[in-house]
Short mmCIF file of C-alpha atoms and ligand atoms in Angstrom, two decimals:
data_model
loop_
_atom_site.label_atom_id
_atom_site.label_comp_id
_atom_site.label_asym_id
_atom_site.label_seq_id
_atom_site.Cartn_x
_atom_site.Cartn_y
_atom_site.Cartn_z
CA MET K 138 115.25 36.08 -65.76
CA LYS K 139 115.01 37.79 -69.15
CA LEU K 140 116.54 41.27 -69.02
CA ALA K 141 117.47 43.96 -71.51
CA VAL K 142 120.03 46.73 -71.64
CA ILE K 143 119.49 49.65 -73.99
CA GLY K 144 122.77 51.19 -75.18
CA ALA K 145 126.13 49.47 -75.69
CA GLY K 146 128.37 52.25 -74.42
CA TRP K 147 130.74 51.56 -71.54
CA ALA K 148 127.89 51.91 -69.01
CA GLY K 149 125.48 49.60 -70.85
CA LEU K 150 128.10 46.91 -71.46
CA ALA K 151 129.27 47.02 -67.84
CA ALA K 152 125.62 46.66 -66.73
CA ALA K 153 124.96 43.79 -69.15
CA LEU K 154 128.04 41.84 -68.02
CA SER K 155 127.07 42.28 -64.36
CA LEU K 156 123.53 41.03 -65.01
CA GLN K 157 124.76 38.08 -67.05
CA ASP K 158 127.33 37.17 -64.38
CA ARG K 159 124.47 36.88 -61.93
CA GLY K 160 122.60 34.41 -64.12
CA ALA K 161 120.24 36.63 -66.15
CA HIS K 162 119.59 36.18 -69.89
CA VAL K 163 120.56 39.56 -71.26
CA THR K 164 119.86 41.19 -74.62
CA VAL K 165 121.65 44.45 -75.47
CA PHE K 166 119.93 46.84 -77.88
CA GLU K 167 122.27 49.26 -79.64
CA ALA K 168 121.37 51.80 -82.30
CA ALA K 169 124.88 51.77 -83.85
CA PRO K 170 126.45 48.85 -85.70
CA LEU K 171 129.20 48.40 -83.07
CA PRO K 172 129.75 48.65 -79.31
CA GLY K 173 131.57 51.43 -77.42
CA GLY K 174 129.25 54.45 -77.72
CA ARG K 175 131.19 57.68 -77.19
CA ALA K 176 134.43 55.74 -76.67
CA ARG K 177 134.78 53.57 -79.77
CA GLY K 178 137.15 52.64 -82.56
CA VAL K 179 136.65 54.09 -86.04
CA ASP K 180 137.86 52.46 -89.25
CA ASP K 181 139.61 55.14 -91.31
CA ILE K 182 140.21 54.38 -94.97
CA HIS K 183 143.78 55.81 -94.87
CA MET K 184 144.89 55.46 -91.28
CA GLY K 185 143.33 52.12 -90.23
CA ASN K 186 141.81 51.82 -86.75
CA ILE K 187 141.70 55.16 -84.98
CA ASP K 188 139.40 56.37 -82.20
CA ASN K 189 136.38 58.67 -82.31
CA GLY K 190 138.18 60.65 -79.58
CA GLN K 191 141.49 60.45 -77.77
CA HIS K 192 140.79 59.08 -74.29
CA LEU K 193 143.02 59.27 -71.25
CA MET K 194 142.38 57.09 -68.23
CA LEU K 195 143.76 57.32 -64.72
CA GLY K 196 145.04 54.77 -62.24
CA ALA K 197 141.98 55.79 -60.20
CA TYR K 198 139.75 54.05 -62.78
CA THR K 199 139.74 50.90 -60.67
CA GLU K 200 136.40 49.45 -61.81
CA THR K 201 137.28 49.92 -65.47
CA ILE K 202 140.65 48.25 -64.98
CA LYS K 203 139.01 45.32 -63.16
CA LEU K 204 136.53 44.94 -66.00
CA ILE K 205 139.24 44.92 -68.68
CA GLU K 206 141.24 42.34 -66.69
CA SER K 207 138.25 40.08 -66.15
CA LEU K 208 137.52 40.00 -69.89
CA HIS K 209 141.11 39.13 -70.80
CA PRO K 210 142.19 36.52 -68.26
CA GLY K 211 145.82 35.51 -68.41
CA GLN K 212 146.80 38.73 -70.15
CA ASN K 213 148.76 41.46 -68.41
CA ILE K 214 146.85 44.76 -68.39
CA ASP K 215 150.04 46.44 -69.64
CA GLN K 216 149.43 44.74 -72.99
CA ARG K 217 146.29 46.85 -73.33
CA LEU K 218 147.22 50.11 -71.58
CA VAL K 219 150.44 52.12 -71.28
CA ARG K 220 150.85 53.19 -67.64
CA GLU K 221 153.04 56.18 -66.72
CA PRO K 222 153.43 58.16 -63.50
CA LEU K 223 151.65 61.52 -63.53
CA HIS K 224 153.64 63.79 -65.83
CA LEU K 225 152.29 67.01 -67.31
CA GLU K 226 154.60 68.82 -69.67
CA SER K 227 154.07 71.56 -72.22
CA ALA K 228 154.95 70.78 -75.83
CA ASP K 229 157.62 73.51 -75.77
CA GLY K 230 159.19 72.15 -72.55
CA THR K 231 158.74 75.36 -70.52
CA PHE K 232 156.28 73.79 -68.03
CA ARG K 233 156.72 70.42 -66.32
CA LEU K 234 155.07 68.69 -63.37
CA HIS K 235 156.29 65.19 -62.57
CA ALA K 236 155.16 62.90 -59.75
CA PRO K 237 158.03 60.86 -58.33
CA ARG K 238 157.42 57.26 -57.20
CA LEU K 239 156.70 58.20 -53.57
CA PRO K 240 153.73 57.14 -51.43
CA ALA K 241 150.63 59.32 -51.86
CA PRO K 242 150.04 62.14 -51.16
CA PHE K 243 153.80 62.94 -51.10
CA ASN K 244 154.15 62.07 -54.79
CA THR K 245 151.76 64.84 -55.81
CA LEU K 246 152.89 67.31 -53.16
CA VAL K 247 156.52 66.93 -54.30
CA ALA K 248 155.33 67.20 -57.92
CA LEU K 249 153.66 70.55 -57.16
CA LEU K 250 156.59 71.87 -55.13
CA PHE K 251 159.09 71.19 -57.93
CA THR K 252 156.93 72.19 -60.89
CA LYS K 253 159.03 73.78 -63.61
CA GLY K 254 157.70 76.99 -65.17
CA LEU K 255 155.95 78.45 -62.12
CA PRO K 256 157.44 80.95 -59.66
CA THR K 257 158.02 79.66 -56.11
CA SER K 258 155.14 81.78 -54.78
CA ASP K 259 152.69 80.00 -57.15
CA ARG K 260 154.00 76.55 -56.28
CA VAL K 261 153.50 77.31 -52.59
CA LEU K 262 149.98 78.60 -53.26
CA ALA K 263 149.10 75.45 -55.20
CA LEU K 264 150.49 73.27 -52.46
CA ARG K 265 148.64 75.22 -49.79
CA MET K 266 145.38 74.81 -51.67
CA MET K 267 145.85 71.06 -52.00
CA VAL K 268 146.64 70.68 -48.30
CA SER K 269 143.68 72.88 -47.25
CA CYS K 270 141.28 70.99 -49.52
CA ARG K 271 142.54 67.71 -48.11
CA LEU K 272 142.10 68.92 -44.53
CA GLY K 273 138.63 70.19 -45.42
CA GLY K 274 137.60 66.75 -46.73
CA TRP K 275 137.65 67.94 -50.38
CA GLN K 276 134.40 69.86 -49.89
CA ALA K 277 133.50 72.82 -52.07
CA ARG K 278 130.90 75.38 -51.05
CA PRO K 279 127.37 74.78 -52.31
CA GLY K 280 126.96 76.03 -55.88
CA GLU K 281 130.62 77.01 -56.11
CA THR K 282 132.37 77.13 -59.50
CA ALA K 283 135.97 75.95 -59.92
CA ALA K 284 136.97 79.56 -60.72
CA ARG K 285 135.54 80.74 -57.39
CA LEU K 286 137.25 77.94 -55.54
CA LEU K 287 140.59 78.95 -57.06
CA SER K 288 140.07 82.60 -56.18
CA ARG K 289 139.13 81.60 -52.61
CA TYR K 290 142.57 79.98 -52.42
CA GLN K 291 144.22 82.99 -54.12
CA GLN K 292 145.59 81.02 -57.05
CA SER K 293 147.29 83.38 -59.49
CA THR K 294 146.27 83.90 -63.12
CA LEU K 295 149.45 82.17 -64.29
CA LEU K 296 148.83 79.16 -62.04
CA SER K 297 145.25 78.88 -63.26
CA ARG K 298 146.28 79.20 -66.89
CA LYS K 299 149.19 76.75 -66.72
CA LEU K 300 147.81 74.12 -64.38
CA TRP K 301 144.23 74.31 -63.10
CA SER K 302 142.47 75.40 -66.27
CA PRO K 303 143.94 72.60 -68.47
CA LEU K 304 143.24 70.04 -65.74
CA CYS K 305 139.67 71.23 -65.27
CA LEU K 306 138.99 71.26 -69.00
CA ALA K 307 140.51 67.79 -69.40
CA ALA K 308 138.48 66.33 -66.53
CA LEU K 309 135.17 68.20 -66.83
CA ASN K 310 135.24 69.53 -70.42
CA THR K 311 133.81 72.70 -68.91
CA PRO K 312 135.75 75.95 -68.42
CA LEU K 313 136.74 77.04 -64.91
CA ASP K 314 134.23 79.86 -64.63
CA SER K 315 131.21 77.63 -65.20
CA SER K 316 132.39 74.25 -63.93
CA CYS K 317 131.32 72.61 -60.69
CA ALA K 318 134.01 72.96 -58.02
CA GLN K 319 132.80 69.85 -56.18
CA LEU K 320 133.20 67.60 -59.23
CA PHE K 321 136.65 69.08 -59.84
CA LEU K 322 137.62 68.39 -56.22
CA ASN K 323 136.27 64.84 -56.44
CA VAL K 324 138.58 64.17 -59.38
CA LEU K 325 141.56 65.70 -57.54
CA ARG K 326 140.72 63.71 -54.40
CA ASP K 327 140.47 60.35 -56.15
CA SER K 328 143.50 60.81 -58.37
CA LEU K 329 145.92 62.87 -56.25
CA ASP K 330 144.95 61.91 -52.70
CA ALA K 331 144.37 58.17 -53.05
CA HIS K 332 146.93 55.35 -53.39
CA ARG K 333 150.11 56.17 -55.31
CA GLU K 334 149.06 54.52 -58.59
CA ALA K 335 145.74 56.44 -58.67
CA SER K 336 147.42 59.43 -60.31
CA ASP K 337 149.07 57.30 -63.04
CA LEU K 338 148.15 58.16 -66.60
CA LEU K 339 146.82 55.25 -68.68
CA ILE K 340 146.74 55.45 -72.45
CA PRO K 341 145.05 52.70 -74.49
CA ARG K 342 147.37 50.68 -76.77
CA LEU K 343 144.41 49.40 -78.80
CA ASP K 344 141.50 51.22 -80.35
CA LEU K 345 138.75 51.87 -77.81
CA THR K 346 136.40 49.15 -79.12
CA GLU K 347 139.16 46.53 -79.05
CA LEU K 348 140.25 47.63 -75.57
CA TRP K 349 137.29 45.73 -74.04
CA PRO K 350 133.84 46.50 -75.59
CA ALA K 351 134.58 44.01 -78.43
CA ALA K 352 135.26 41.17 -75.96
CA ALA K 353 132.23 42.16 -73.88
CA SER K 354 129.95 42.13 -76.90
CA ARG K 355 131.20 38.66 -77.93
CA ALA K 356 130.08 37.39 -74.52
CA LEU K 357 126.61 38.98 -74.80
CA THR K 358 123.55 38.76 -77.06
CA MET K 359 123.70 41.95 -79.11
CA ARG K 360 120.99 43.55 -81.26
CA TYR K 361 122.84 46.15 -83.31
CA ARG K 362 121.16 48.76 -85.47
CA HIS K 363 118.07 48.64 -83.24
CA LEU K 364 117.10 52.16 -82.26
CA VAL K 365 114.73 51.60 -79.35
CA ARG K 366 111.69 53.87 -79.64
CA LYS K 367 109.55 53.02 -76.63
CA VAL K 368 109.99 51.41 -73.24
CA GLN K 369 106.81 50.82 -71.29
CA ALA K 370 106.77 49.88 -67.63
CA LYS K 371 104.02 47.44 -66.64
CA PRO K 372 103.43 45.94 -63.17
CA THR K 373 104.70 42.49 -64.22
CA HIS K 374 107.14 43.23 -67.05
CA VAL K 375 108.57 45.90 -69.34
CA GLU K 376 107.91 46.20 -73.06
CA ILE K 377 110.71 47.33 -75.34
CA ASP K 378 109.26 48.21 -78.72
CA GLY K 379 106.57 45.65 -77.90
CA GLU K 380 108.94 42.84 -76.81
CA VAL K 381 108.48 41.56 -73.26
CA PHE K 382 111.31 41.48 -70.67
CA ASP K 383 111.34 41.09 -66.88
CA GLY K 384 113.26 44.36 -66.50
CA CYS K 385 115.77 46.63 -68.20
CA VAL K 386 118.63 49.07 -67.76
CA VAL K 387 118.35 52.21 -69.87
CA ALA K 388 121.97 53.16 -70.65
CA THR K 389 121.48 55.74 -73.37
CA PRO K 390 122.35 59.46 -73.04
CA PRO K 391 119.73 61.54 -71.16
CA TYR K 392 118.08 63.03 -74.27
CA ALA K 393 117.49 59.52 -75.67
CA ALA K 394 116.30 58.20 -72.29
CA ALA K 395 113.72 61.01 -72.14
CA ARG K 396 112.45 60.11 -75.62
CA ILE K 397 112.06 56.40 -74.99
CA LEU K 398 110.73 56.55 -71.43
CA PHE K 399 108.28 59.43 -71.71
CA ASP K 400 105.48 60.46 -73.92
CA GLN K 401 105.89 64.26 -73.99
CA ALA K 402 102.13 64.82 -74.41
CA GLU K 403 101.34 62.60 -71.41
CA VAL K 404 103.84 64.37 -69.15
CA THR K 405 102.48 67.76 -70.14
CA ALA K 406 98.92 66.56 -69.54
CA SER K 407 99.77 65.21 -66.11
CA VAL K 408 101.49 68.49 -65.15
CA MET K 409 98.44 70.43 -66.32
CA ARG K 410 95.93 68.07 -64.74
CA ALA K 411 97.02 68.22 -61.16
CA SER K 412 98.55 70.99 -59.14
CA ALA K 413 101.73 69.94 -57.29
CA ASP K 414 99.97 69.09 -54.02
CA MET K 415 97.39 66.89 -55.77
CA ARG K 416 99.88 64.72 -57.68
CA THR K 417 100.59 61.17 -56.54
CA PRO K 418 104.18 60.46 -55.41
CA GLU K 419 104.57 58.29 -58.56
CA GLN K 420 103.50 61.17 -60.82
CA GLU K 421 105.78 63.51 -58.91
CA SER K 422 108.84 61.32 -59.37
CA GLU K 423 108.10 60.77 -63.08
CA ILE K 424 107.82 64.51 -63.65
CA SER K 425 110.97 65.12 -61.65
CA LEU K 426 112.97 62.59 -63.73
CA PHE K 427 111.56 64.02 -66.97
CA ARG K 428 112.70 67.51 -65.93
CA MET K 429 116.14 66.30 -64.87
CA LEU K 430 116.70 64.52 -68.19
CA GLY K 431 115.75 67.68 -70.07
CA ALA K 432 118.00 69.93 -67.98
CA PHE K 433 121.31 68.57 -69.32
CA ASN K 434 123.30 70.75 -71.68
CA TYR K 435 126.20 69.35 -73.66
CA ARG K 436 129.69 70.33 -74.76
CA ALA K 437 131.66 69.19 -77.79
CA ILE K 438 135.12 67.63 -78.01
CA ALA K 439 136.99 67.46 -81.30
CA THR K 440 139.85 65.04 -81.91
CA LEU K 441 142.21 65.55 -84.82
CA THR K 442 144.22 62.47 -85.85
CA LEU K 443 147.19 63.29 -88.07
CA GLU K 444 149.24 60.82 -90.08
CA LEU K 445 152.66 62.27 -90.87
CA GLU K 446 154.89 61.66 -93.89
CA SER K 447 157.46 59.85 -91.75
CA ASP K 448 157.98 58.43 -88.25
CA TRP K 449 157.99 61.09 -85.54
CA ARG K 450 157.53 61.00 -81.78
CA LEU K 451 156.75 63.69 -79.22
CA PRO K 452 159.27 63.86 -76.35
CA ARG K 453 156.50 62.48 -74.04
CA SER K 454 153.43 60.32 -74.80
CA MET K 455 151.13 63.22 -73.95
CA MET K 456 151.90 66.95 -73.90
CA MET K 457 150.06 70.18 -73.17
CA LEU K 458 149.64 72.83 -75.87
CA ASP K 459 149.55 76.57 -75.32
CA GLU K 460 146.44 78.14 -76.81
CA ASN K 461 146.35 81.28 -78.92
CA HIS K 462 142.88 81.63 -80.37
CA SER K 463 143.73 84.57 -82.63
CA ARG K 464 146.08 82.24 -84.56
CA GLY K 465 143.71 79.26 -84.55
CA HIS K 466 145.91 77.50 -82.00
CA VAL K 467 143.01 75.91 -80.15
CA GLY K 468 144.41 72.44 -79.36
CA GLN K 469 144.99 71.67 -75.66
CA TRP K 470 146.68 68.26 -75.65
CA VAL K 471 148.72 66.30 -78.15
CA PHE K 472 149.31 62.53 -77.88
CA ASN K 473 151.56 60.01 -79.62
CA ARG K 474 149.38 57.24 -81.01
CA ILE K 475 150.74 54.18 -79.27
CA GLY K 476 152.06 51.63 -81.77
CA HIS K 477 151.64 53.98 -84.76
CA ASN K 478 154.88 55.93 -85.10
CA LYS K 479 153.55 58.23 -87.82
CA GLN K 480 150.36 59.20 -86.03
CA ILE K 481 149.52 61.80 -83.39
CA THR K 482 146.22 63.08 -82.05
CA VAL K 483 145.27 66.55 -80.88
CA VAL K 484 142.39 67.15 -78.46
CA ILE K 485 140.26 70.27 -78.68
CA SER K 486 138.00 70.27 -75.61
CA ASP K 487 134.87 72.39 -75.29
CA SER K 488 135.20 72.99 -79.02
CA SER K 489 131.68 74.18 -79.96
CA ASP K 490 132.77 77.77 -80.63
CA PHE K 491 135.50 76.79 -83.10
CA LEU K 492 133.45 74.51 -85.26
CA LYS K 493 131.83 77.25 -87.28
CA GLN K 494 135.22 77.95 -88.90
CA ASP K 495 136.47 76.59 -92.21
CA ARG K 496 137.58 72.97 -91.51
CA ALA K 497 140.71 72.97 -93.71
CA ARG K 498 141.99 76.13 -92.05
CA PHE K 499 141.09 74.80 -88.61
CA VAL K 500 143.15 71.64 -89.22
CA SER K 501 146.18 73.40 -90.71
CA ASP K 502 146.28 75.94 -87.86
CA ILE K 503 146.33 73.13 -85.30
CA ALA K 504 149.09 71.28 -87.18
CA SER K 505 151.12 74.55 -87.13
CA GLN K 506 150.45 74.89 -83.40
CA VAL K 507 151.97 71.44 -82.73
CA ARG K 508 154.88 71.98 -85.14
CA GLU K 509 155.83 75.39 -83.70
CA GLN K 510 155.58 74.46 -80.04
CA THR K 511 157.35 71.10 -80.24
CA ALA K 512 160.19 72.69 -82.27
CA ARG K 513 161.06 74.69 -79.14
CA HIS K 514 161.30 71.61 -76.90
CA PRO K 515 164.96 70.80 -76.09
CA GLN K 516 164.35 67.06 -76.52
CA CYS K 517 162.48 67.28 -79.81
CA LYS K 518 164.82 65.49 -82.21
CA ALA K 519 163.34 66.68 -85.52
CA PRO K 520 160.66 69.10 -86.71
CA MET K 521 157.20 67.60 -87.12
CA PRO K 522 156.99 66.15 -90.68
CA ASP K 523 154.29 67.21 -93.13
CA VAL K 524 150.80 65.88 -92.67
CA ARG K 525 149.83 63.09 -95.06
CA TYR K 526 146.31 62.31 -93.91
CA GLN K 527 144.07 63.84 -91.31
CA ARG K 528 140.72 63.02 -89.75
CA LEU K 529 138.79 65.45 -87.60
CA ILE K 530 136.03 63.84 -85.53
CA VAL K 531 133.71 66.13 -83.65
CA GLU K 532 131.50 64.68 -80.94
CA LYS K 533 128.95 67.45 -80.49
CA ARG K 534 127.47 65.98 -77.30
CA ALA K 535 130.71 64.55 -75.94
CA THR K 536 129.99 65.34 -72.29
CA PHE K 537 127.35 67.05 -70.23
CA ASP K 538 128.02 70.58 -69.12
CA ALA K 539 129.40 70.01 -65.61
CA THR K 540 127.94 73.11 -63.94
CA PRO K 541 127.30 73.55 -60.21
CA ASP K 542 123.79 72.63 -59.00
CA LEU K 543 123.11 70.26 -61.90
CA ALA K 544 120.71 67.64 -60.52
CA ARG K 545 121.69 64.18 -61.78
CA PRO K 546 119.32 61.22 -61.53
CA ALA K 547 120.17 58.16 -59.43
CA ASN K 548 120.19 54.64 -60.90
CA ARG K 549 116.70 54.06 -59.52
CA SER K 550 113.86 55.24 -61.72
CA PRO K 551 110.21 55.78 -60.80
CA TRP K 552 109.56 52.24 -62.16
CA PRO K 553 110.93 49.26 -60.18
CA ARG K 554 111.63 47.24 -63.34
CA ILE K 555 113.72 49.96 -64.97
CA THR K 556 117.06 51.40 -63.82
CA LEU K 557 119.26 54.09 -65.37
CA ALA K 558 122.95 53.99 -66.26
CA GLY K 559 125.37 56.38 -67.93
CA ASP K 560 128.14 58.84 -67.11
CA TRP K 561 125.37 61.42 -66.49
CA THR K 562 123.79 59.59 -63.55
CA ASP K 563 124.74 60.73 -60.07
CA THR K 564 128.21 59.14 -59.97
CA GLY K 565 130.05 61.97 -58.18
CA TYR K 566 132.30 62.24 -61.25
CA PRO K 567 132.06 64.38 -64.35
CA ALA K 568 131.33 62.63 -67.68
CA VAL K 569 134.16 60.09 -67.66
CA LEU K 570 134.68 56.43 -68.49
CA GLU K 571 135.03 55.32 -64.88
CA GLY K 572 131.74 57.02 -64.00
CA ALA K 573 130.05 55.21 -66.90
CA VAL K 574 131.39 51.80 -65.83
CA ARG K 575 130.53 52.33 -62.15
CA SER K 576 127.03 53.51 -63.00
CA GLY K 577 126.47 50.45 -65.21
CA ARG K 578 127.46 48.06 -62.45
CA SER K 579 125.41 49.91 -59.90
CA ALA K 580 122.30 50.07 -62.16
CA ALA K 581 122.55 46.29 -62.63
CA ALA K 582 122.78 45.69 -58.87
CA VAL K 583 119.81 48.00 -58.16
CA LEU K 584 117.70 46.30 -60.85
CA LEU K 585 118.39 42.82 -59.50
CA ARG K 586 117.63 43.95 -55.99
CA GLN K 587 114.34 45.52 -57.05
CA LEU K 588 113.31 42.54 -59.17
CA GLY K 589 114.16 40.23 -56.29
CA SER K 590 111.92 42.17 -53.95
CA SER K 591 109.14 42.66 -56.53
CA SER K 592 109.04 38.92 -57.36
CA ALA K 593 108.93 38.21 -53.62
CA ARG K 594 105.88 40.50 -53.42
CA GLU K 595 104.08 38.90 -56.41
C1 FAD S 1682 135.83 62.91 -77.82
C2 FAD S 1682 135.66 62.43 -76.41
C3 FAD S 1682 136.76 62.41 -75.56
C4 FAD S 1682 136.61 61.94 -74.25
N1 FAD S 1682 137.71 61.86 -73.46
C5 FAD S 1682 137.62 61.22 -72.27
C6 FAD S 1682 138.79 60.94 -71.52
O1 FAD S 1682 139.91 61.29 -71.93
N2 FAD S 1682 138.66 60.27 -70.34
C7 FAD S 1682 137.43 59.87 -69.88
O2 FAD S 1682 137.38 59.22 -68.82
N3 FAD S 1682 136.30 60.14 -70.57
C8 FAD S 1682 136.36 60.79 -71.75
N4 FAD S 1682 135.23 61.02 -72.49
C9 FAD S 1682 133.91 60.67 -71.91
C10 FAD S 1682 133.56 59.17 -72.12
O3 FAD S 1682 133.72 58.81 -73.47
C11 FAD S 1682 132.12 58.95 -71.69
O4 FAD S 1682 132.01 59.30 -70.33
C12 FAD S 1682 131.64 57.50 -71.84
O5 FAD S 1682 131.99 56.95 -73.08
C13 FAD S 1682 130.12 57.49 -71.67
O6 FAD S 1682 129.64 56.17 -71.74
P1 FAD S 1682 128.09 55.87 -71.58
O7 FAD S 1682 127.93 54.40 -71.73
O8 FAD S 1682 127.59 56.52 -70.36
O9 FAD S 1682 127.35 56.62 -72.79
P2 FAD S 1682 127.46 56.41 -74.37
O10 FAD S 1682 128.84 56.03 -74.74
O11 FAD S 1682 126.89 57.62 -75.01
O12 FAD S 1682 126.52 55.15 -74.67
C14 FAD S 1682 125.17 55.25 -74.98
C15 FAD S 1682 124.83 54.24 -76.09
O13 FAD S 1682 123.42 54.23 -76.29
C16 FAD S 1682 123.15 54.10 -77.66
N5 FAD S 1682 121.78 54.59 -77.89
C17 FAD S 1682 121.31 55.85 -77.76
N6 FAD S 1682 119.98 55.88 -78.01
C18 FAD S 1682 119.60 54.59 -78.26
C19 FAD S 1682 118.35 53.98 -78.56
N7 FAD S 1682 117.21 54.69 -78.62
N8 FAD S 1682 118.33 52.64 -78.79
C20 FAD S 1682 119.48 51.90 -78.73
N9 FAD S 1682 120.68 52.44 -78.44
C21 FAD S 1682 120.74 53.77 -78.20
C22 FAD S 1682 124.24 54.96 -78.29
O14 FAD S 1682 124.41 54.61 -79.68
C23 FAD S 1682 125.44 54.62 -77.42
O15 FAD S 1682 126.16 53.51 -77.93
C24 FAD S 1682 135.32 61.53 -73.78
C25 FAD S 1682 134.24 61.58 -74.63
C26 FAD S 1682 134.39 62.00 -75.94
C27 FAD S 1682 133.19 61.99 -76.85
#
């Protein structure tokens, strides 16, 4: 069977490997000159291999971990990822939440109960919310935002600011007052209420392309620098820019999927032609997918990689930063770059509003934010050295806006020979790596199932 995958991000590569494992001949079309999509390595002239964006993974990313292991047989996963128990600590040391090595959910409950930097009343409130959510099956109310969920459980402003807001922004890249409570609860459920290791923090030791997309692409037939313009579904095959395949997985972002799957003029004509009750079910589902793809909004993430004049390490691999927008202190997380003792990265989530500012000022304010806050940490051995090189990478459409009531398409499309993959499909997760990998595997399985049944029919 001759199949194609469009897009070599984590979803597309996961789909392509699944299809190939089941005996298909797979060609991957990718517009860029390398694999990885929104999670890829970048070659910096001064700093060597850095990433387009600092990525954090969780022990709950089971499918991703399995995929990395399967591509590197005989190698311990610890050679590719640093694994640490859940530990959230502010750069100045005033806030700390640490999960002891206890069976779940006691590890996270103890972590909450002994959080440093929160009054006892707040720790009890946080604990009570976790227990109630667990008893309620981690169900939010329909259309509820994370902010409303927190107010329903009477979480204080301090608790929201110190704990829930940074966690929500890190997981959903959407602020509390507009983010989907159900997606937030799904992340809490699968990381804090699963097996003990699910809440572990995993930080890549290698750049994101080397982590596994490079090995995946060596095992596949890749067509780089091919921006697919048109996919046409026919009863017996699909045509990708005129080339014939038995079927394909479209694993591009939604805006690109809309462009290559639909002719805007045709969709408009078919909407105009028939009133809703006169449309065929096929027309109806095409229009519905077209609308869903167009309904996504996006949020930016900026990552600032700093190379310092001399070796310097944060007291922990990853620390939280306090924000003060009036001083340009807009970073939320700072990371040691593993294996590069002079390099750190700062993450600025939901960064669209800050990007209109002067870049040089933006960077120097963030460097001051890290320097000032770490200087107050009791275990910080020396002040942060001067910055030698810096690289600010802004991904303008880093994630979709994870609002309540956002309708996300399934892997199935209106055409049996085409399935959809990507972190934006209906994975139950926000836009995260594990969602991308799971959707890729699932889109591959759905495609094979549908092709099996369609060839049986022919
Ligand atoms: C800065 C940043 C930080 C992040 N941090 C985290 C984190 O800490 N933890 C986490 O879990 N997730 C994080 N994410 C989210 C994570 O990166 C994404 O969920 C994941 O990479 C999405 O993978 P994907 O395959 O669905 O999409 P993409 O990676 O977008 O892949 C789509 C691919 O399709 C290609 N393409 C598009 N149009 C065409 C076309 N017409 N023809 C051919 N190819 C095409 C693109 O070039 C791209 O390679 C972060 C994202 C960013 C940007």
